[in-house]
Tab-separated table of C-alpha atoms and ligand atoms in Angstrom:
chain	number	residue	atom	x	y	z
A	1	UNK	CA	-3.510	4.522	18.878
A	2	UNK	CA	-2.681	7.696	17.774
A	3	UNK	CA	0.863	7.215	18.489
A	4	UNK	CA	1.095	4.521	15.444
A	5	UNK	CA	0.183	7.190	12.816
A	6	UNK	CA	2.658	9.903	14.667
A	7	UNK	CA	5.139	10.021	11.940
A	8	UNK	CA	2.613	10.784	9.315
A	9	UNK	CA	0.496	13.245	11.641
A	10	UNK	CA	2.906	16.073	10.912
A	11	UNK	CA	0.818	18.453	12.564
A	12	UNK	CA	-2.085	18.955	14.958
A	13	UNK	CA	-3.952	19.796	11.448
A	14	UNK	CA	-3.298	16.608	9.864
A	15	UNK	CA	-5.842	13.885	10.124
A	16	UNK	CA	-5.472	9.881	9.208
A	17	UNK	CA	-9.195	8.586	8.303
A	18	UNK	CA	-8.976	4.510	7.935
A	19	UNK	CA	-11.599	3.430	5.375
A	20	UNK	CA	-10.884	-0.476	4.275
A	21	UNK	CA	-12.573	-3.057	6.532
A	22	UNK	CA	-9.413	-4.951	7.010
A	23	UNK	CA	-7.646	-2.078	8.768
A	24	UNK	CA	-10.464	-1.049	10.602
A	25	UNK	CA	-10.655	-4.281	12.388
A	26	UNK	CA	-6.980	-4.557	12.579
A	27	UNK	CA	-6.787	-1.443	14.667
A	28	UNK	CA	-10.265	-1.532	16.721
A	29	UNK	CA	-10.773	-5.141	16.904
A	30	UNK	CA	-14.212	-4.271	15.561
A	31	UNK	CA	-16.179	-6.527	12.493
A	32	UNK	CA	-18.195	-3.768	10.124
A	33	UNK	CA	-19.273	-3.370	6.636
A	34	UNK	CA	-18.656	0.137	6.749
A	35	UNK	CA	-17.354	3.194	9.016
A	36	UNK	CA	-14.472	5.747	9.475
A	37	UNK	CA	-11.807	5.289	11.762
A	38	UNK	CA	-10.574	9.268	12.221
A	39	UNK	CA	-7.231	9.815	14.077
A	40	UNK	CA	-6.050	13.323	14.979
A	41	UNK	CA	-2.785	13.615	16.828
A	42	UNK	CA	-5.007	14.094	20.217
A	43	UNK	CA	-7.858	11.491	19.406
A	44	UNK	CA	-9.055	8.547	17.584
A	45	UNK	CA	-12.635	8.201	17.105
A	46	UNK	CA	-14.424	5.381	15.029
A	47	UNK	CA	-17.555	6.609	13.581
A	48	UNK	CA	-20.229	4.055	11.920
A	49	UNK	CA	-23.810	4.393	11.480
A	50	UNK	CA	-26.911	2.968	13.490
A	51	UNK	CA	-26.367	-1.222	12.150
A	52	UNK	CA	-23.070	-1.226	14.192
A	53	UNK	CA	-23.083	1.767	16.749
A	54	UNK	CA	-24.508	0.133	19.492
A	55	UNK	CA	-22.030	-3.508	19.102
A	56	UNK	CA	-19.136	-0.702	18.677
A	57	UNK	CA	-19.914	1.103	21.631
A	58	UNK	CA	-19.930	-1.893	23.134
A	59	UNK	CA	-17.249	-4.135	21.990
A	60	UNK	CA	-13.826	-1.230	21.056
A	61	UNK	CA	-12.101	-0.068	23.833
A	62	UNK	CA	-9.031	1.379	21.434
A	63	UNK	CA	-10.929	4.192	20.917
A	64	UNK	CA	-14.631	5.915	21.193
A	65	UNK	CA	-17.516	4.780	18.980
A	66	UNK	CA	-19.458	7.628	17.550
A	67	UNK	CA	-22.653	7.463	15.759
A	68	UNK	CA	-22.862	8.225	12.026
A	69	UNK	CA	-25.268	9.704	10.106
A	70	UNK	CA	-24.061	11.557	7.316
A	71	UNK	CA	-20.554	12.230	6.957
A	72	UNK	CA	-20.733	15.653	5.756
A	73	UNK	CA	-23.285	15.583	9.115
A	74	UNK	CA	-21.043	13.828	11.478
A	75	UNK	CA	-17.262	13.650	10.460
A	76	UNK	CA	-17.028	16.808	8.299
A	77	UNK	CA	-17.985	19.102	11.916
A	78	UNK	CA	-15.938	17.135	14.007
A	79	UNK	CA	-12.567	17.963	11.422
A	80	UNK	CA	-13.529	21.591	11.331
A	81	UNK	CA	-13.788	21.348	14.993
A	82	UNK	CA	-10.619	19.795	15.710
A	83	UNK	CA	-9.219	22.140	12.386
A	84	UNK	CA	-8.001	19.725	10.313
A	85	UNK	CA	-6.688	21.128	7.022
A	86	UNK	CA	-5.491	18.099	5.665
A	87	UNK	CA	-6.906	14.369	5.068
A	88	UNK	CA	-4.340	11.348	4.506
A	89	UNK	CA	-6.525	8.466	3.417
A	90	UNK	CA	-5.180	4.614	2.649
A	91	UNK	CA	-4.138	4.122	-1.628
A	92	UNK	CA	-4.447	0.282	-1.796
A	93	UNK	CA	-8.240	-0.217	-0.837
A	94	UNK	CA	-9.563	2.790	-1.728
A	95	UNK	CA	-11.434	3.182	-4.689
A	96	UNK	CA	-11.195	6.458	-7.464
A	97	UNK	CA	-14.801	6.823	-6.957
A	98	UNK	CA	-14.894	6.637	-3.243
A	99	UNK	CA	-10.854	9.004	-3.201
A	100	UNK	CA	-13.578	11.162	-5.841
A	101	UNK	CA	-16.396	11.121	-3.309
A	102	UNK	CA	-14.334	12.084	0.020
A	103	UNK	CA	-12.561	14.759	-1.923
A	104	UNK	CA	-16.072	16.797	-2.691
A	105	UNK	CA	-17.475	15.859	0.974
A	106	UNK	CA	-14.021	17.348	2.854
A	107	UNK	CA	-14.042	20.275	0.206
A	108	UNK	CA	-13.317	22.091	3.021
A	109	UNK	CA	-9.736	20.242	3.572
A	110	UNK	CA	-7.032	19.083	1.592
A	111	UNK	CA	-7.670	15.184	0.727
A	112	UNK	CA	-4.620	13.014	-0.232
A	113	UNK	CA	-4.334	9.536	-0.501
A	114	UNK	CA	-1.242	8.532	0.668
A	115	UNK	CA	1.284	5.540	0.063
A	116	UNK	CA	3.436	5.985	3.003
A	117	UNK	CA	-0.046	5.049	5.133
A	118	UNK	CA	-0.520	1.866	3.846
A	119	UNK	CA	3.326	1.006	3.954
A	120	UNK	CA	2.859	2.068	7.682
A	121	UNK	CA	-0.125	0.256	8.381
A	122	UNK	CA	1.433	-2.891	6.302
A	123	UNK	CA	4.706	-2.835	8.444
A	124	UNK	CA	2.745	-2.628	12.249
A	125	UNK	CA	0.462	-5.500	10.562
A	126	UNK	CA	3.230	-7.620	9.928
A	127	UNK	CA	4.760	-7.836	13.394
A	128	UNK	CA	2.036	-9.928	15.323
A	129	UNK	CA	1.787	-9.257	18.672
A	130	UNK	CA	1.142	-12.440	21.250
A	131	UNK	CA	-2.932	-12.095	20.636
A	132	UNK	CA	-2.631	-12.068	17.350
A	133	UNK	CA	-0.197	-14.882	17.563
A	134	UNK	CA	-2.889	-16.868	20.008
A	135	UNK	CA	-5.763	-15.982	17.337
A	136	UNK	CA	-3.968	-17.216	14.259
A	137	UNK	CA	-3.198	-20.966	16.527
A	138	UNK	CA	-6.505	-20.951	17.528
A	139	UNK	CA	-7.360	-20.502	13.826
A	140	UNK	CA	-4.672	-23.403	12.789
A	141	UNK	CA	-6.182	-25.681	14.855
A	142	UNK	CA	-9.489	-25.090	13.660
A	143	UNK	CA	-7.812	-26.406	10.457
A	144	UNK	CA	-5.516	-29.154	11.209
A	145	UNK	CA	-8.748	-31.033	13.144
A	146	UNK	CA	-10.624	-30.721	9.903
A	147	UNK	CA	-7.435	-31.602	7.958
A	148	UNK	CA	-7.737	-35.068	10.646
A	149	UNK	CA	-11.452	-35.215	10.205
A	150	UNK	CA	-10.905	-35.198	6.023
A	151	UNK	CA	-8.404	-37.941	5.849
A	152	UNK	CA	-11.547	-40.492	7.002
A	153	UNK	CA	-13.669	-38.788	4.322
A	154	UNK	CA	-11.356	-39.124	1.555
A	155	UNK	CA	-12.138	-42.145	-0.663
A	156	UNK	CA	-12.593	-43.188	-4.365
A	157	UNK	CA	-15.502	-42.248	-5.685
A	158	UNK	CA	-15.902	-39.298	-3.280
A	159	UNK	CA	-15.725	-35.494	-5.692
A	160	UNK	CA	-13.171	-32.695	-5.072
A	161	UNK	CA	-16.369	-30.545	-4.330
A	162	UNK	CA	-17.745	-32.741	-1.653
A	163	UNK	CA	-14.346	-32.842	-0.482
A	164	UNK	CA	-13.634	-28.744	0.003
A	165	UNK	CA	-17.356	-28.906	1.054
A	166	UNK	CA	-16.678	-31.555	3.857
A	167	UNK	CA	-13.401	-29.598	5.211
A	168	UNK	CA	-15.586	-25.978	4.991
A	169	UNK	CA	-18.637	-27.801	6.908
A	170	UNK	CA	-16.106	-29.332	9.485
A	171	UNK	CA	-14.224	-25.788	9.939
A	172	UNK	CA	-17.498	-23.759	10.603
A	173	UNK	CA	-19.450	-25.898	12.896
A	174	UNK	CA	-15.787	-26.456	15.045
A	175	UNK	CA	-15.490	-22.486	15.617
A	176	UNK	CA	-14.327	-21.185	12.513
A	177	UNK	CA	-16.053	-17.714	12.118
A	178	UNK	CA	-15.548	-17.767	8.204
A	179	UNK	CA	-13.107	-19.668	6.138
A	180	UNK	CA	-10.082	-18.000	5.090
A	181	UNK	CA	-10.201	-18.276	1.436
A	182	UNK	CA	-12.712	-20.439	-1.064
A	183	UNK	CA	-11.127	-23.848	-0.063
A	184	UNK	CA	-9.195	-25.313	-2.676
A	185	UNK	CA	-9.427	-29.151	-3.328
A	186	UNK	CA	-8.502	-30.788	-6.947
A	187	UNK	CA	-7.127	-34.135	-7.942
A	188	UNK	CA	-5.584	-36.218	-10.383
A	189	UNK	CA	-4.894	-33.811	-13.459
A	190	UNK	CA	-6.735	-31.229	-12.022
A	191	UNK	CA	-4.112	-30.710	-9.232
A	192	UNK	CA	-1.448	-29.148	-11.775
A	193	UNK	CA	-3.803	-26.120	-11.234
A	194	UNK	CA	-2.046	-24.120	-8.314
A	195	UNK	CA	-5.609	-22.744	-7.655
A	196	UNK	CA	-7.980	-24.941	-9.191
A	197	UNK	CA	-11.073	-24.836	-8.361
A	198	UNK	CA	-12.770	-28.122	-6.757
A	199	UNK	CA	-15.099	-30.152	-9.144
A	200	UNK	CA	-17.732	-32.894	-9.441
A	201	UNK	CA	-15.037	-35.083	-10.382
A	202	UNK	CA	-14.616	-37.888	-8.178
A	203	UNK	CA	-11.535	-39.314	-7.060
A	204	UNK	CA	-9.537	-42.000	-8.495
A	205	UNK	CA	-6.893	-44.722	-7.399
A	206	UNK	CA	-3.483	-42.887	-7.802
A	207	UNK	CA	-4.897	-39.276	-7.580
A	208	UNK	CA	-2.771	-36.849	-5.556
A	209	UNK	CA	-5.593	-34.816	-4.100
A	210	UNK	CA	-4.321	-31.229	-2.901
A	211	UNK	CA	-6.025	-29.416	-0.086
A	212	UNK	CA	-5.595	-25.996	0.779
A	213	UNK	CA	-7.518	-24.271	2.978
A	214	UNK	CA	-7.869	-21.994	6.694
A	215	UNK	CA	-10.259	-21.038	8.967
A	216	UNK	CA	-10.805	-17.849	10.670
A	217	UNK	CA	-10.526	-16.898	14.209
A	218	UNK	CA	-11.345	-13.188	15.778
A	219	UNK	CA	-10.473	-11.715	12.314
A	220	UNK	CA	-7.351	-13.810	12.174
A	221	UNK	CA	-6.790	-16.518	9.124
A	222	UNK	CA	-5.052	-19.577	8.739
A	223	UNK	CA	-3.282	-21.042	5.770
A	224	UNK	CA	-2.124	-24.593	5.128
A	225	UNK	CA	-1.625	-27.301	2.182
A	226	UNK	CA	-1.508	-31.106	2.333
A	227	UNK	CA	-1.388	-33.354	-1.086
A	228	UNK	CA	-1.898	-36.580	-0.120
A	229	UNK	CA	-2.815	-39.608	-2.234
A	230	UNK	CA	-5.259	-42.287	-2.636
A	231	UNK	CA	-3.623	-46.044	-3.756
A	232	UNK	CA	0.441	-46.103	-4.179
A	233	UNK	CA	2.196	-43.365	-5.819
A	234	UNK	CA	4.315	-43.992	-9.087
A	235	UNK	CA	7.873	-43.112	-9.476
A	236	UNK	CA	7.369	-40.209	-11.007
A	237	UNK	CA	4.914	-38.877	-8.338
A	238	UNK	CA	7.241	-39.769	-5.217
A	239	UNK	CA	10.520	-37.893	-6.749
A	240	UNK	CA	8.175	-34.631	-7.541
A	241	UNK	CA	6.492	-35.178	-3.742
A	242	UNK	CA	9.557	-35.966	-2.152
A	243	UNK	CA	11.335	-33.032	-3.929
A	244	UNK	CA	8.925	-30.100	-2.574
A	245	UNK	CA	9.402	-31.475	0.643
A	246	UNK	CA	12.749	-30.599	0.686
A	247	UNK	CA	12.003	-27.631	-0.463
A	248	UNK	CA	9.417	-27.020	2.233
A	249	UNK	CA	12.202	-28.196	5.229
A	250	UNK	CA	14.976	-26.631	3.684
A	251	UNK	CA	13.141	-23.388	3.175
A	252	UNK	CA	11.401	-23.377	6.954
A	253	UNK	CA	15.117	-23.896	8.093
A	254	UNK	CA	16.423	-20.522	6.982
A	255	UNK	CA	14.148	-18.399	8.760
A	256	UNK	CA	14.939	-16.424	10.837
A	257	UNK	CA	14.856	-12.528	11.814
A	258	UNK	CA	17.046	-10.801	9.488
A	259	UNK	CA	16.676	-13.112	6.205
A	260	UNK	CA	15.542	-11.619	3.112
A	261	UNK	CA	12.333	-12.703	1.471
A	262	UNK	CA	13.889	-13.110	-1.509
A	263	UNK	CA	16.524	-15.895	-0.056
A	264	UNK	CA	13.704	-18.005	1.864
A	265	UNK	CA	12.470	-18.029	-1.337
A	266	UNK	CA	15.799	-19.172	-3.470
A	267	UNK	CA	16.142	-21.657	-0.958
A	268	UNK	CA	13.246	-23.934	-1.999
A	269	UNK	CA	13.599	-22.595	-5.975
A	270	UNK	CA	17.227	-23.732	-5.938
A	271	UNK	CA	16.148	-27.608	-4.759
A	272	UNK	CA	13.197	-27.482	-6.850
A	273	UNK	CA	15.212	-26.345	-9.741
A	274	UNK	CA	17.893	-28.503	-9.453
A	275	UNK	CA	15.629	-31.346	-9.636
A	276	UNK	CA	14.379	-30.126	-13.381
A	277	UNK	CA	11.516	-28.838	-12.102
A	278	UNK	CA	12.132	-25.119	-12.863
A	279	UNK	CA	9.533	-23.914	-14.977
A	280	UNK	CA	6.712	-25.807	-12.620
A	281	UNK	CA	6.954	-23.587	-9.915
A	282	UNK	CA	5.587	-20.075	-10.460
A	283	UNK	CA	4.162	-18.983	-7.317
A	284	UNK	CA	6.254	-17.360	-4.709
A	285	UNK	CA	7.056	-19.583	-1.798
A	286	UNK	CA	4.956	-17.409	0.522
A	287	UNK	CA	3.155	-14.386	2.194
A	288	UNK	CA	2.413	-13.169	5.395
A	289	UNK	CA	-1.321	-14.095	6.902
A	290	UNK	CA	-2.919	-12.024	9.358
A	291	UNK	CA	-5.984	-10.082	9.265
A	292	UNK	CA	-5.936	-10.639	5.635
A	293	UNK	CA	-4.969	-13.705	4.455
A	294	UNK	CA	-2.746	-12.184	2.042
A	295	UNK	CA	-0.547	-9.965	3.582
A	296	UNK	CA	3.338	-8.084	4.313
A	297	UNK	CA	6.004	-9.866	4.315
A	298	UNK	CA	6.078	-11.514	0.520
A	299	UNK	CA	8.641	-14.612	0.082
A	300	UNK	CA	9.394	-13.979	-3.243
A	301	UNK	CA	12.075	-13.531	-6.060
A	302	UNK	CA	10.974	-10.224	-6.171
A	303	UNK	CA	10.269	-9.309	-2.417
A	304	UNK	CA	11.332	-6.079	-0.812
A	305	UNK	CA	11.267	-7.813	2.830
A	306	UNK	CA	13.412	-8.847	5.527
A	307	UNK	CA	12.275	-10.837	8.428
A	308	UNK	CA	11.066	-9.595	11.751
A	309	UNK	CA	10.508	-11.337	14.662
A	310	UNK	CA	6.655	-11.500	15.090
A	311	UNK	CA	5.839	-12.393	11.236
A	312	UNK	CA	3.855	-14.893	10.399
A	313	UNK	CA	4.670	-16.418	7.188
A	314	UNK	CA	3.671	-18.973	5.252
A	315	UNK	CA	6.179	-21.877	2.756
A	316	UNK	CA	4.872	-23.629	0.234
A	317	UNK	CA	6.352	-24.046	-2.757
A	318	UNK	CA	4.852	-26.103	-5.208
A	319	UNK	CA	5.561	-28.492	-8.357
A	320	UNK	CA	2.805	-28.375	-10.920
A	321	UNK	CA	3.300	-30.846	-13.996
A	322	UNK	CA	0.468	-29.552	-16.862
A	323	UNK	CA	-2.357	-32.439	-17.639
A	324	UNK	CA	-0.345	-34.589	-15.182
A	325	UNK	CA	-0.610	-33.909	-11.277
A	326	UNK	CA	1.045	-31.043	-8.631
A	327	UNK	CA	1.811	-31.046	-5.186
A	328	UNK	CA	2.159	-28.327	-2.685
A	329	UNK	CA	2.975	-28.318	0.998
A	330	UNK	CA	2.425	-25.388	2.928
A	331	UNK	CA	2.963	-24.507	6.446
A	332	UNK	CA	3.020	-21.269	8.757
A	333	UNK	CA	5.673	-20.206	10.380
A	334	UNK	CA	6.192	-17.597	13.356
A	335	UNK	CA	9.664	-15.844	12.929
A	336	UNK	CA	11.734	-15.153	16.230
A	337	UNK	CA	15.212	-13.789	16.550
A	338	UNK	CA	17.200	-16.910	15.603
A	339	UNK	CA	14.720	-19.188	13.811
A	340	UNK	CA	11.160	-19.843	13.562
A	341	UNK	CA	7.882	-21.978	15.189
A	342	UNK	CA	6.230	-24.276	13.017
A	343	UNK	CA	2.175	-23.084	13.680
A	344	UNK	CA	1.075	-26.081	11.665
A	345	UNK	CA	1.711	-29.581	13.002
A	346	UNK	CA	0.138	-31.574	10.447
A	347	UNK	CA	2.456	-34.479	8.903
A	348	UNK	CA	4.207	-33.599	6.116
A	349	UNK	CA	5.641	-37.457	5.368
A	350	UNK	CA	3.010	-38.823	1.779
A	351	UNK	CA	-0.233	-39.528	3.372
A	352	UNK	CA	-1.437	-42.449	1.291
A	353	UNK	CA	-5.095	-43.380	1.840
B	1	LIG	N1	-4.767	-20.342	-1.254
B	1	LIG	C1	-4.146	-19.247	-0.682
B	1	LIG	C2	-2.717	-19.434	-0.431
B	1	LIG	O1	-2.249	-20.476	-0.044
B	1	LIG	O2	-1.983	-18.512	-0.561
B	2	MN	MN1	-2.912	-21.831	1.252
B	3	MN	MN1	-0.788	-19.414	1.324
């Protein structure tokens, strides 16, 4: 492991401690509230206290588990030992008070909270590796058999919250560990909200109804959208559904290594655009999903990324007409040298219930 941080481990008295919960999974594998991950440039050692020690011990094999106590007890000793002079902690999920905190306990050291970690950490996150890759299908399925399971539940008269309820239940009793985000499900009017929030209101003949939603598998999320519709669509609402399709196919069939987020992206703003549609899409077309479900690389106007082989992105642009309806498709999409797999097989033609 130690290896990873070698660029930033400038010298045998330089230590990387991982505090966020997202990369201490990422890197031991390992589901806790709290604990240290410490990395010196001979060792890494994940310390965490008496809830977890004994499911650590058991369960990492990147590294050895050591029992916490206090951490001017335990981890304060063990950096003198070693003679650590100087701390490099994470900037985006640490808090002042915590950075405040660390910097009185490890008086003894220099404590800096460092950018170039997280862009470090951000980039190795990004490229999935083939168990990642395995986790996040595993996760997709999960989510594309409840997707299946919902289109027999949908009806009139059924509400948008028994609808994310229905897709949650079906994801967590068929192996989801957690769902990957609070499931989004609106209708009719409601679905010109990019991230509405599901209510009592029942659906209607000629609602779009949008569903996006993911399950979680070993720590690994899943991300998809379907709008589908109940009754036969209007004019209107086929033109806007067909147009983010294209948007969707078109922008899927640039991928590749090498592309720029920010031309995946222009690729689906340019149909949508073209169409009239301009100021109704204000999301970017997509973000990695890993560990987090939010994560490196960002399709966006204003993304710093190009592709890698081994991302895992999602595309789904969007049209979202105020106090009228919205539609969004959204797939996932592993990037490889010359193009990209489609994780989510779901159809894509308009459902109509
Ligand atoms: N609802 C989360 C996303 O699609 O990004
Ligand atoms: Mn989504
Ligand atoms: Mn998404």
């Amino acid at each position: 492991m130690q290896n990873k941080f070698l660029s930033l481990l400038k010298s045998n008295k330089d230590a990387v401690i991982i505090t966020s919960p997202e990369n201490r999974r990422y890197f031991t594998g390992f589901n806790s509230s709290d604990g240290f991950l410490v990395i010196t440039n001979n060792e890494a050692v994940f310390f965490t206290d008496s809830r977890y020690i004994e499911a650590a011990q058991n369960q990492i094999t990147a590294c050895k588990s050591v029992l916490l106590k206090r951490v001017s007890e335990t981890i304060s000793p063990y950096l003198k030992e070693k003679g650590v002079e100087n701390i490099i902690l994470e900037t985006e999920r640490l808090t002042v008070a915590e950075l405040n905190n660390l910097k009185k306990v490890f008086g003894f050291c220099k404590v800096e909270a460092n950018e170039e970690l997280d862009s470090l950490i951000n980039s190795l996150r990004a490229v999935k590796t083939d168990e990642e890759i395995d986790y996040i299908k595993k996760a997709q399925s999960i989510a594309e058999d409840a997707f299946k399971h919902i289109l027999k539940f949908i009806k009139v008269g059924v509400t948008e919250k028994e609808i994310a309820l229905e897709l949650d239940f079906y994801m967590l009793s068929h192996g989801a560990e957690a769902v990957s985000f609070e499931t989004i499900a609106v209708s009719g009017k409601n679905s010109s909200m990019p991230h509405g929030v599901p209510t009592d209101k029942k659906i209607e003949n000629g609602d779009f109804i949008t569903m996006d939603f993911g399950a979680v598998y070993n720590g690994y999320h899943s991300d998809m959208t379907r709008t589908v519709i109940v009754g036969e669509p209007t004019k209107k609402q086929k033109e806007v559904y067909e147009t983010v399709l294209k948007a969707q196919k078109e922008a899927l069939a640039v991928l590749k290594a090498g592309i720029s987020g920010v031309d995946a992206d222009k690729t689906a703003r340019d149909i949508i655009d073209a169409k009239g549609y301009k100021e109704n899409f204000g999301h970017g077309l997509g973000h990695g999903v890993g560990v987090e479900i939010h994560e490196s690389p960002n399709l966006s106007p204003y993304s710093k990324a190009i592709l890698e082989t081994g991302n895992v992105v999602t595309v789904e642009p969007g049209i979202y007409i105020p106090d009228e309806f919205g539609v969004r498709i959204e797939d996932m999409a592993l990037i490889t040298d010359d193009g990209y797999i489609n994780l989510t097989s779901c159809e894509k033609e308009l459902i109509i219930l």
